[in-house]
Coordinates of C-alpha atoms in Angstrom, one line a residue:
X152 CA 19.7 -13.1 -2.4
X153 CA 16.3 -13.7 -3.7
X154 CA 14.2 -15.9 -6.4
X155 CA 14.0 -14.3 -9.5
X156 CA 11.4 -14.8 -12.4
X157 CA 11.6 -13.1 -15.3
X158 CA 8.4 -12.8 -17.6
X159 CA 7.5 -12.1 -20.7
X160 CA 4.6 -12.8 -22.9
X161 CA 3.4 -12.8 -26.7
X162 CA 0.6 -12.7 -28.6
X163 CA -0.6 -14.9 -31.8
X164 CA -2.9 -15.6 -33.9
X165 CA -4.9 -18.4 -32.2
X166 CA -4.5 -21.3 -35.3
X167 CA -1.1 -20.9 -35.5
X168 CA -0.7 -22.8 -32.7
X169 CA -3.3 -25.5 -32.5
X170 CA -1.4 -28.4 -34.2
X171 CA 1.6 -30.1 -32.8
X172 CA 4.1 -29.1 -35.7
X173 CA 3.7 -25.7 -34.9
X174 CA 3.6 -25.8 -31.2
X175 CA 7.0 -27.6 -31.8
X176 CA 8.7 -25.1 -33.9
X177 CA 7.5 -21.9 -32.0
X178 CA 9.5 -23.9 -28.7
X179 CA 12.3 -24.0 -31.2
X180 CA 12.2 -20.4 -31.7
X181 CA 11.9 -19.8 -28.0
X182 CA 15.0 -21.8 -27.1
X183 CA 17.2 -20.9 -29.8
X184 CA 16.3 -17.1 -28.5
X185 CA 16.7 -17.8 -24.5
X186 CA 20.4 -19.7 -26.3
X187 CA 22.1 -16.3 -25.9
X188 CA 21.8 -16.2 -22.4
X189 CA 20.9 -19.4 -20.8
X190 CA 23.5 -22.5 -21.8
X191 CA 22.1 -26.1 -22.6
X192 CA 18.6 -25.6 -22.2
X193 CA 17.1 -29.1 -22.6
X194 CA 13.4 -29.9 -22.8
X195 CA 12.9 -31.7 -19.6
X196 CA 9.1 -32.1 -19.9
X197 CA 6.0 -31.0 -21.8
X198 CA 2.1 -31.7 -21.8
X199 CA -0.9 -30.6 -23.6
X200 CA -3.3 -28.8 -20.8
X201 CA -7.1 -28.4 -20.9
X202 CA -6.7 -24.8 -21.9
X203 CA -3.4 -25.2 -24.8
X204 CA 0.1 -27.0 -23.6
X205 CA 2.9 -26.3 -21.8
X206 CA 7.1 -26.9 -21.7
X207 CA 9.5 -26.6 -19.5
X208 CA 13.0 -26.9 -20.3
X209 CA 16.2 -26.8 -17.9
X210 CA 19.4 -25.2 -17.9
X211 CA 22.4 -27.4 -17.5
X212 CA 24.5 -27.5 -14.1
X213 CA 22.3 -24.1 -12.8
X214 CA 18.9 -25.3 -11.6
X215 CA 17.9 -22.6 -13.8
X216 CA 13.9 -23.4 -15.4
X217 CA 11.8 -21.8 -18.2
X218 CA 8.2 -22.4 -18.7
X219 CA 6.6 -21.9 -21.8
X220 CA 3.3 -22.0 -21.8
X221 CA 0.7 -21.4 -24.7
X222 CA -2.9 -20.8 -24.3
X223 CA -5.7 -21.6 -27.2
X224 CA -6.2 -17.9 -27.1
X225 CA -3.3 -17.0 -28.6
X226 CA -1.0 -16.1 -25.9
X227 CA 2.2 -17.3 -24.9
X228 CA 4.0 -16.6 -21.5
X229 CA 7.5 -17.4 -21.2
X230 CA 8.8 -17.9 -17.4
X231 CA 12.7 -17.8 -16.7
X232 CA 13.2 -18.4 -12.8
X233 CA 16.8 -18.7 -11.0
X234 CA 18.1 -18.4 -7.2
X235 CA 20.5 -15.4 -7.6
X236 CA 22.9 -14.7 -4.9
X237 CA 24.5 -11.1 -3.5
X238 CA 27.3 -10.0 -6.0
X239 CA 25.9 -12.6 -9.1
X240 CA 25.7 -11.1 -12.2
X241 CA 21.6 -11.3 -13.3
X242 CA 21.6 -14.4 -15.8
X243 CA 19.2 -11.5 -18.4
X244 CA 19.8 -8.2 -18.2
X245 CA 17.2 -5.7 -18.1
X246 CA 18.9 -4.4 -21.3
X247 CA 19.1 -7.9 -23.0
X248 CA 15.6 -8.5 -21.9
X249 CA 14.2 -6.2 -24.3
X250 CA 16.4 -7.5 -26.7
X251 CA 14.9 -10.8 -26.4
X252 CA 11.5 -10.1 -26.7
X253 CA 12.1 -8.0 -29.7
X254 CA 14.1 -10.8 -31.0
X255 CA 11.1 -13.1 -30.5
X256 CA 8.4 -10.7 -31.3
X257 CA 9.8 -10.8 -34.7
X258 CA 10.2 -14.3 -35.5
X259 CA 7.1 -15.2 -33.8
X260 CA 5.3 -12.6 -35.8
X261 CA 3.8 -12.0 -32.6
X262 CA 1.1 -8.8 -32.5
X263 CA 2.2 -7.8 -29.2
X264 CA 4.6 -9.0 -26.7
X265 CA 5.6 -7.0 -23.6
X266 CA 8.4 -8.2 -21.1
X267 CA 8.6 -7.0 -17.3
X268 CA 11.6 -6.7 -14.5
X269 CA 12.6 -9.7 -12.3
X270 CA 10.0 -10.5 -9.5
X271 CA 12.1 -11.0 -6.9
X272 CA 11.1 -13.8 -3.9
X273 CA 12.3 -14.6 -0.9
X274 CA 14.9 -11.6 -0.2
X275 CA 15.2 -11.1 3.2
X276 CA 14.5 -7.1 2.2
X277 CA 11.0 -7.1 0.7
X278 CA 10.7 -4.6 -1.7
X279 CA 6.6 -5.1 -3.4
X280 CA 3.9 -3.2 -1.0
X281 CA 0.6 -2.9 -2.9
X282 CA -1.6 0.0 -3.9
X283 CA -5.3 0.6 -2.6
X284 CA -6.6 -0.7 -5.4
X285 CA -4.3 -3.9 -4.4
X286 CA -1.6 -3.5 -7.3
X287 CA 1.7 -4.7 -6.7
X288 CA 4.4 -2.0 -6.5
X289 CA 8.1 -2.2 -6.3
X290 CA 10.2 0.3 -4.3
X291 CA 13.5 1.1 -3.7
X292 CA 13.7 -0.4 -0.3
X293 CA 17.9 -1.0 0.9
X294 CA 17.4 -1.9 3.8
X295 CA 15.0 -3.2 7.2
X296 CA 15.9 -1.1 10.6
X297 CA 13.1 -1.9 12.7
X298 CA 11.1 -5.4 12.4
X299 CA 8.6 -6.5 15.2
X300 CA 5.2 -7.6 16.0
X301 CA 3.6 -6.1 18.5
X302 CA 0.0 -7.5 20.1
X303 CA -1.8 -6.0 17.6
X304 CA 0.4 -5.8 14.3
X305 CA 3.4 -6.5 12.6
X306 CA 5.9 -3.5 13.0
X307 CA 8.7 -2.7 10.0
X308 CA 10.7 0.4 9.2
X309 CA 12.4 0.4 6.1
X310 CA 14.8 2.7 4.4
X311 CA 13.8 3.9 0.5
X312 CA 16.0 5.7 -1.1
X313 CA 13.9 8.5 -2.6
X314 CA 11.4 7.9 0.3
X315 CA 13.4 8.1 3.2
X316 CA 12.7 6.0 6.4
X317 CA 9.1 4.4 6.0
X318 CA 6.8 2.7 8.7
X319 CA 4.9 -0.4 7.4
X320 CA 2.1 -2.0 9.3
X321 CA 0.8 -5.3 8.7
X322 CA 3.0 -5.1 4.6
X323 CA 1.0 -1.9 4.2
X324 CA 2.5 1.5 3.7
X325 CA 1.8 4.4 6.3
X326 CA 4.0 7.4 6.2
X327 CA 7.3 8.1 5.2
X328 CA 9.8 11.0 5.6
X329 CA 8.7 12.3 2.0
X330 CA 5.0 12.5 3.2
X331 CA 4.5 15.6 4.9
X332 CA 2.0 16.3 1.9
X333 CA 0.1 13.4 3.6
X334 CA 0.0 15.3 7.2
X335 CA -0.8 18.4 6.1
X336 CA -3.9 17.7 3.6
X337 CA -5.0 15.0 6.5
X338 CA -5.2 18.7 8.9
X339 CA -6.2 21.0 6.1
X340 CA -3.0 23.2 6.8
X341 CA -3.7 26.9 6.0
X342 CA -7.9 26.5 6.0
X343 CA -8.0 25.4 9.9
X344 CA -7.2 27.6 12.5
X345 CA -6.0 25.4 15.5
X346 CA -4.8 28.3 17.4
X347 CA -6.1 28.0 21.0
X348 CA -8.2 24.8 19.7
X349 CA -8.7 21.5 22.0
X350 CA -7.4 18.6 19.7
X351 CA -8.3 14.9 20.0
X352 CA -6.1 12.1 18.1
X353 CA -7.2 8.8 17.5
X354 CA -4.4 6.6 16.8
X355 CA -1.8 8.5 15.3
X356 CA 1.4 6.1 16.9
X357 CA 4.0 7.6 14.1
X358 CA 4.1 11.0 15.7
X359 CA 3.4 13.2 12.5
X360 CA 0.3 14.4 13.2
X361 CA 0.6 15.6 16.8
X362 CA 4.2 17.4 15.8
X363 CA 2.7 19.6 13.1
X364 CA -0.7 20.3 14.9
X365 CA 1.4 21.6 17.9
X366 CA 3.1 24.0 15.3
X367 CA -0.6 25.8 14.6
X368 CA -0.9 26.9 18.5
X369 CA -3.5 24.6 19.9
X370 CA -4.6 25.2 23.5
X371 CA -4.0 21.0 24.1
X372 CA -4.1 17.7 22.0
X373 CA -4.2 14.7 23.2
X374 CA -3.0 11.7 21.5
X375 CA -4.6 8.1 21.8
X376 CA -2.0 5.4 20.4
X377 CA -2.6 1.6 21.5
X378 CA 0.9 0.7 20.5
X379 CA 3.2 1.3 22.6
X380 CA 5.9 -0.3 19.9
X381 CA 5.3 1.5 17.1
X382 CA 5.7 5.2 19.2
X383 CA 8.9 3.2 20.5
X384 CA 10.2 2.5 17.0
X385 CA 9.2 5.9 15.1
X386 CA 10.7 8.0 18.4
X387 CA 14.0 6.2 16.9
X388 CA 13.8 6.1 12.8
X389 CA 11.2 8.6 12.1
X390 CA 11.9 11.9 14.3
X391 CA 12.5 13.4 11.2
X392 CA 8.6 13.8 11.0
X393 CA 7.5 13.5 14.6
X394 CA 10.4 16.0 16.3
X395 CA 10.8 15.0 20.2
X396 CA 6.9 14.4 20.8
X397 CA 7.4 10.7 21.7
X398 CA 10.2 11.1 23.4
X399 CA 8.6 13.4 25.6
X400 CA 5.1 12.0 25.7
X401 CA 3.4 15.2 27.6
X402 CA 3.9 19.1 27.8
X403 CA 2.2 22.0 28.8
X404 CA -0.1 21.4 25.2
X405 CA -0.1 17.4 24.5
X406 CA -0.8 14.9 26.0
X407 CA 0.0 11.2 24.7
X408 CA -2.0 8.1 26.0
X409 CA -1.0 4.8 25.5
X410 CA -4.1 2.5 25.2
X411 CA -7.5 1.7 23.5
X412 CA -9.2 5.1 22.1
X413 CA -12.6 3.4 22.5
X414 CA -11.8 3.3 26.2
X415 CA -10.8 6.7 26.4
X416 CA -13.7 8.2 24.0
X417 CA -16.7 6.4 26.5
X418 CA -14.4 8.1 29.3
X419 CA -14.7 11.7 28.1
X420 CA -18.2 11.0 26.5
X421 CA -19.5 10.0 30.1
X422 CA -17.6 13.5 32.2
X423 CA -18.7 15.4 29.1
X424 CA -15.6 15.9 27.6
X425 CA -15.8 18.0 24.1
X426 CA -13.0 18.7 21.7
X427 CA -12.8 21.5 18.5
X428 CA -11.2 18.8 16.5
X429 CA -10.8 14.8 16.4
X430 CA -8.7 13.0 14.1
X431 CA -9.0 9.7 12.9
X432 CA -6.1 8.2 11.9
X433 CA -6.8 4.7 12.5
X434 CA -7.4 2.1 9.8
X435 CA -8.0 2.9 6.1
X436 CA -11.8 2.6 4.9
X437 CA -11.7 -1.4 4.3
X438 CA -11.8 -3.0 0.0
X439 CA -15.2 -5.1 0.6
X440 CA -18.4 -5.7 -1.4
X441 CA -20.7 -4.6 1.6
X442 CA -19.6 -2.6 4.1
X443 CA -20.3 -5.5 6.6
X444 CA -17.4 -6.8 9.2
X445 CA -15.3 -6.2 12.0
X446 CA -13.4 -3.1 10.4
X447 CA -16.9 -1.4 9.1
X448 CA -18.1 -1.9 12.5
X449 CA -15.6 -0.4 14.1
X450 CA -15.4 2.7 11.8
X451 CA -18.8 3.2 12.2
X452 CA -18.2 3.2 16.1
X453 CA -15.4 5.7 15.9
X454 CA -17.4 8.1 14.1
X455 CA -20.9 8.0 16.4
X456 CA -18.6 8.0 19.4
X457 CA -16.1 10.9 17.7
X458 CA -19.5 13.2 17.2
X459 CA -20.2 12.7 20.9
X460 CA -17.3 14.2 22.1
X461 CA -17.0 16.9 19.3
X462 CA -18.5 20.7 19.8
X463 CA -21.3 21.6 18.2
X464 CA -19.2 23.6 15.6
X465 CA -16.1 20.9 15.8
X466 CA -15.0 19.0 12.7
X467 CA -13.9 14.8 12.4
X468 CA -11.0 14.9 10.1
X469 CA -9.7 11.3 8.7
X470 CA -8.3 10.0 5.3
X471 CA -10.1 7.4 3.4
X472 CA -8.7 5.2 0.4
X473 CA -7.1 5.8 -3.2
X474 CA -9.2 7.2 -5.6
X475 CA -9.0 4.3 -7.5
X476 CA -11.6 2.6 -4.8
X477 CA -14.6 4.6 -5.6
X478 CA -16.7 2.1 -4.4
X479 CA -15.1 1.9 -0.7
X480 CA -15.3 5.9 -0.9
X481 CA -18.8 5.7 -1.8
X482 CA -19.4 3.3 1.2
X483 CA -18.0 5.4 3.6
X484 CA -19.9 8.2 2.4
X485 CA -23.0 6.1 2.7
X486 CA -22.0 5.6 6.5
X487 CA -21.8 9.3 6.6
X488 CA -25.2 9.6 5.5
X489 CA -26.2 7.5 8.5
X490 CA -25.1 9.3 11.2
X491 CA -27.5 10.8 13.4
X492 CA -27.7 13.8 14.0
X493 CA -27.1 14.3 10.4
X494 CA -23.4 15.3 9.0
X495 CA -22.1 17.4 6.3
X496 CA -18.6 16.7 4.7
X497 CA -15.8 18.2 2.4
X498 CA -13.1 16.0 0.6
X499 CA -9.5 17.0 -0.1
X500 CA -7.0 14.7 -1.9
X501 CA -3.0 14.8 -2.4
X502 CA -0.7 12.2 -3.9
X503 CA 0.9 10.9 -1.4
X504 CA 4.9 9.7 -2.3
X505 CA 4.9 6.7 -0.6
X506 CA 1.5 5.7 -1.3
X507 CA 2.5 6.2 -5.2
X508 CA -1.0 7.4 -5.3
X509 CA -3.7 10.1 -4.7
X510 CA -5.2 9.8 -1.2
X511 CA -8.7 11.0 -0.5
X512 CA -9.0 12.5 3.2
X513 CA -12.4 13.8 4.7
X514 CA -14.0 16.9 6.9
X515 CA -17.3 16.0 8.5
X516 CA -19.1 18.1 10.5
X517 CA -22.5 18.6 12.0
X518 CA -25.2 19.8 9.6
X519 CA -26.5 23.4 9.9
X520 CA -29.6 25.0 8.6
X521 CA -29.4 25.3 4.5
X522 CA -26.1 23.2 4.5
X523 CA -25.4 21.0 1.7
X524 CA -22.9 18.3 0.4
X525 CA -19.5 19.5 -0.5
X526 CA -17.4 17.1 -2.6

């Protein structure tokens, strides 16, 4: 059961619709088209606005209510929203949809028009996440097994059909049981050697990671998750990806420790700790103007504490953000600059399925004498 709004919108030239005798007849046109699948629509109210005029007219008996609104520029949106219950028929199919708007693209002499699915609110299964980039995307999400907020986050794992089970944090997407593209570029699989290697994850909850490093033959990892739900609820929907490891929690090679990284990362920086390897796979680089705030702060302290615990040959791998956020990229690369003693760092990207987009992921490593900048 959900809200549902369907949209569609044409374009006009900009005179035809300035006087009141047209405006009148173009609602006309509207109505008598929306007539084929909406019954008795009556004009319940209308208004010039500051910016053109606007209608809205009401189907008979359903609660059913269409907006029409025209702006000076020239363009017309048309709104159809409805409450439609489990097993209703939709009141416009997708099919009759296009119909309509080539039906009114034609006797509105419109020079473009362009109609898109129902937006569907309030369904107690939320199907929009949104890209890096924040654009709205609609998956194929059937159903919610898993929904909690811990302390630190709201907790969901859904079921997508072409996805698989997928673990949402705070409405955002983080892995799925298609994404093993995402684990593997994240570790560089086939141009690391991990064999015998000493492995630090930061963050990490889901599992995936510390399953497929263990496959390379490290000497030990260790694992630093602060949510002790999220390991709960992934050891139960997502072991597709993350095997036994947080069922188990420790073995003769891993190690998983529930708490604050930062706690843990002053810990082996003070007894002199070092690690081949740490992973940060905490928060994405954040969508700002500046890279000012809590979250930049933060990712800068990961990364000065990560170096202090790394050998002097060990390697900070992370991901960062879409491509389509060059500008966060650029920031973090900027931070990178920063960091003293000075850093080198190599990029590597994969499209990641339940992302919907390509993922930029980063090496960064101590400079050496002569190194420069890979990207």
């Amino acid at each position: 059961m959900s809200a549902n709004s369907i949209l569609l919108d044409f374009s006009l030239d900009p005179a035809r619709i300035i006087d009141e005798v047209s405006r009148k007849d173009i609602v006309r046109v509207c109505k008598e088209g929306l007539e084929k699948y909406l019954t008795g629509l009556k004009i319940s109210y209308d208004m010039l606005t500051t910016d053109g005029y606007l209608c809205i007219l009401s189907e008979t008996g359903t609660g059913t209510i269409v907006t029409i609104r025209f702006f000076e520029q020239g363009l017309i949106t048309i709104n159809v929203e409805y409450y439609r219950k489990d097993g209703d028929e939709a009141k416009i199919s997708f099919e009759n949809m296009k119909m309509l708007e080539n039906g009114l693209r034609i006797r509105l002499e419109a020079k473009r028009s362009k109609h898109l699915p129902p937006i569907k609110r309030g369904s107690s299964v939320d199907v929009y996440l949104t890209s890096s980039d924040e654009r709205v995307i609609e998956y194929d999400i059937d159903r919610v097994l898993f929904d909690k907020r811990s302390e630190f986050q709201k907790i969901q794992i859904v079921h997508s059909r072409s996805l698989g089970n997928m673990l949402v944090l705070d409405e955002l997407q983080n892995i799925a049981e298609a994404d093993l593209i995402y684990t593997e570029t994240l570790m560089c699989r086939g141009k690391e050697d991990y064999a015998g290697k000493e492995i630090c994850i930061l963050g990490g909850g889901d599992g995936a990671l510390l399953y497929e490093l263990l496959k390379e033959g490290p000497k030990m990892v260790v694992m630093l998750e602060i949510d002790e739900i999220v390991m709960q609820a992934c050891n139960k929907y997502m072991n597709t990806i993350c095997g036994d490891v947080l069922e188990k929690r420790t073995d003769d090679n891993y190690e998983i420790i529930v708490g604050d990284c930062m706690v843990y990362l002053r810990k082996y920086i003070k007894e002199g700790r070092k690690f081949d390897y740490v992973f940060g796979d905490l928060t994405d680089i954040p969508i700002s103007d500046t890279p000012t705030g809590e979250i930049w702060d933060f990712i800068r302290t990961i990364l000065e504490s990560s170096f202090q615990v790394l050998k002097p040959d060990g390697k900070f791998m992370t991901h960062g953000n879409g491509v389509s956020c060059p500008e966060s990229l650029r920031m973090y690369e900027d931070q990178l600059a920063k960091l003293t003693p000075k850093v080198t760092y190599t990029k590597s990207s994969a499209f990641v399925p339940s992302f919907m987009e390509e993922w930029v992921f980063y090496q960064v490593q101590r400079e050496v004498a002569n190194a420069t900048e890979s990207v």
